[in-house]
Amino acid sequence: MTGGGLSREARGPAYRRRCRPRRATVGCDAGRVALLLDQNTLPAEGGTFVNFFGRSAPVSKAPAMLAQRTGAAILVTACLPIPGGRYRLSVCPPYRAEGVSVESATQEILLRLEALIREHPGCWLWTYKRWKFVPPGAERADYPYYARMLQTGG
């Protein structure tokens, strides 16, 4: 196992090439861009609050924005372990974020991620405080002990 959990066979040109966000709309490795949703991206940093497992969580709007700007389909994926220390890539059906708000598209991405996690809960390990912020208007008691109230403005 090398390079971020991918076997040598799984790493192709897309893995080796460094694709920076400012270049993503120009095209990176034959028009494919892989993004991880940022952790706790606050609205002031370009994020939005969406429902994730019944609680609002801040997440980056970048995947939805790029998909709308380029017309690209969004593929929500997960690596699932298989015997022999290898992984199988599970891919949700393609989603096109056309005709909806960036916030709605971002919510759909998180709904698909949540469905993958619910389907394979033993594979999910989130090692940081996912519900770190309580959005304005939400009840503090509905969030984990570590969450703190977010002031209006991000």
Coordinates of C-alpha atoms in Angstrom, one line a residue:
M1 CA 0.0 0.0 0.0
T2 CA 1.5 3.3 -1.0
G3 CA 0.5 6.9 -1.8
G4 CA -2.6 7.8 0.3
G5 CA -4.0 4.2 0.5
L6 CA -3.9 3.5 -3.2
S7 CA -2.1 0.5 -4.6
R8 CA 0.5 1.1 -7.3
E9 CA -2.0 -0.3 -9.9
A10 CA -4.7 2.2 -8.8
R11 CA -2.5 5.2 -9.1
G12 CA -2.5 6.5 -12.6
P13 CA -1.7 9.9 -14.2
A14 CA -4.5 11.6 -12.2
Y15 CA -2.9 10.6 -9.0
R16 CA 0.6 11.6 -9.9
R17 CA -0.3 15.0 -11.3
R18 CA -0.7 17.8 -8.9
C19 CA -4.0 19.5 -9.7
R20 CA -4.5 22.8 -8.0
P21 CA -8.0 24.3 -7.5
R22 CA -7.1 27.4 -9.5
R23 CA -6.3 25.2 -12.5
A24 CA -9.2 22.8 -12.1
T25 CA -11.5 24.6 -14.5
V26 CA -8.8 24.6 -17.2
G27 CA -8.7 20.9 -17.1
C28 CA -6.5 18.5 -15.1
D29 CA -5.5 15.2 -16.5
A30 CA -8.0 14.7 -19.4
G31 CA -10.8 16.7 -17.8
R32 CA -11.0 14.7 -14.6
V33 CA -10.7 16.3 -11.2
A34 CA -10.9 14.5 -7.8
L35 CA -11.8 16.5 -4.8
L36 CA -12.2 15.7 -1.1
L37 CA -14.8 17.8 0.7
D38 CA -13.0 20.1 3.1
Q39 CA -13.5 19.6 6.8
N40 CA -15.7 22.2 8.4
T41 CA -15.5 24.8 5.7
L42 CA -17.3 27.7 7.1
P43 CA -19.5 30.0 5.1
A44 CA -16.9 32.8 5.4
E45 CA -14.4 30.4 3.9
G46 CA -16.6 29.3 0.9
G47 CA -18.6 26.7 2.6
T48 CA -22.3 26.1 3.4
F49 CA -24.2 24.3 6.1
V50 CA -26.0 21.1 4.9
N51 CA -27.7 18.2 6.6
F52 CA -25.4 15.3 7.3
F53 CA -26.8 12.5 9.5
G54 CA -29.5 14.7 10.8
R55 CA -27.3 17.7 11.8
S56 CA -26.1 20.7 9.9
A57 CA -22.4 20.5 9.1
P58 CA -20.3 23.0 7.2
V59 CA -18.8 21.7 4.0
S60 CA -17.1 23.1 0.9
K61 CA -19.2 24.2 -2.0
A62 CA -16.2 23.7 -4.4
P63 CA -17.4 20.4 -6.0
A64 CA -20.8 21.7 -6.8
M65 CA -19.5 25.0 -8.1
L66 CA -16.9 23.3 -10.3
A67 CA -19.6 20.9 -11.7
Q68 CA -21.9 23.8 -12.5
R69 CA -19.2 25.8 -14.1
T70 CA -17.9 23.0 -16.2
G71 CA -21.0 20.9 -16.8
A72 CA -19.2 17.9 -15.3
A73 CA -20.9 15.0 -13.6
I74 CA -20.3 14.5 -9.9
L75 CA -19.3 11.0 -8.8
V76 CA -19.4 10.3 -5.1
T77 CA -17.1 7.5 -4.2
A78 CA -15.8 5.4 -1.4
C79 CA -13.0 2.8 -1.1
L80 CA -14.2 -0.4 0.5
P81 CA -11.8 -3.0 1.9
I82 CA -11.6 -6.4 0.2
P83 CA -9.6 -9.4 1.2
G84 CA -5.8 -9.3 0.7
G85 CA -5.4 -5.7 1.9
R86 CA -6.9 -4.3 -1.3
Y87 CA -9.8 -1.9 -1.9
R88 CA -12.8 -1.8 -4.2
L89 CA -14.0 1.5 -5.5
S90 CA -17.8 2.0 -4.9
V91 CA -19.3 4.8 -7.1
C92 CA -22.7 6.3 -6.8
P93 CA -24.6 7.1 -10.0
P94 CA -23.5 10.3 -11.7
Y95 CA -25.1 13.5 -10.5
R96 CA -25.4 16.6 -12.7
A97 CA -25.8 19.8 -10.7
E98 CA -27.8 21.6 -13.4
G99 CA -30.7 23.9 -12.7
V100 CA -30.3 23.8 -8.9
S101 CA -28.6 26.1 -6.4
V102 CA -25.0 25.4 -5.3
E103 CA -26.4 24.7 -1.8
S104 CA -28.9 22.1 -3.2
A105 CA -26.1 20.4 -5.2
T106 CA -23.8 20.4 -2.2
Q107 CA -26.7 18.8 -0.1
E108 CA -27.2 16.1 -2.8
I109 CA -23.4 15.3 -2.7
L110 CA -23.6 14.8 1.1
L111 CA -26.8 12.8 0.9
R112 CA -25.0 10.4 -1.5
L113 CA -22.0 10.2 0.8
E114 CA -24.3 9.5 3.8
A115 CA -26.0 6.7 1.8
L116 CA -22.6 5.1 1.2
I117 CA -21.7 5.3 4.8
R118 CA -25.0 3.9 5.9
E119 CA -24.5 1.0 3.5
H120 CA -21.1 0.2 4.9
P121 CA -20.9 1.7 8.4
G122 CA -18.0 -0.5 9.5
C123 CA -15.8 1.2 6.9
W124 CA -16.4 4.8 8.1
L125 CA -13.9 6.4 10.4
W126 CA -14.1 10.2 10.9
T127 CA -11.2 11.2 13.0
Y128 CA -12.0 14.8 13.6
K129 CA -14.9 16.8 15.1
R130 CA -17.4 16.8 12.1
W131 CA -20.1 18.8 13.9
K132 CA -17.7 21.3 15.4
F133 CA -19.9 24.3 14.7
V134 CA -23.6 25.0 15.6
P135 CA -25.1 27.2 12.9
P136 CA -27.0 30.3 13.8
G137 CA -30.6 29.4 14.7
A138 CA -29.8 25.8 15.6
E139 CA -30.2 24.4 19.1
R140 CA -26.9 23.8 20.9
A141 CA -28.3 20.8 22.7
D142 CA -28.7 19.0 19.3
Y143 CA -24.9 18.9 18.8
P144 CA -22.0 17.0 20.4
Y145 CA -20.4 18.3 23.5
Y146 CA -17.4 19.8 21.5
A147 CA -19.5 21.9 19.2
R148 CA -19.5 25.6 19.6
M149 CA -22.0 28.2 18.5
L150 CA -21.1 30.0 15.3
Q151 CA -21.8 33.6 15.2
T152 CA -23.6 35.1 12.2
G153 CA -21.1 35.8 9.4
G154 CA -19.2 32.5 9.5

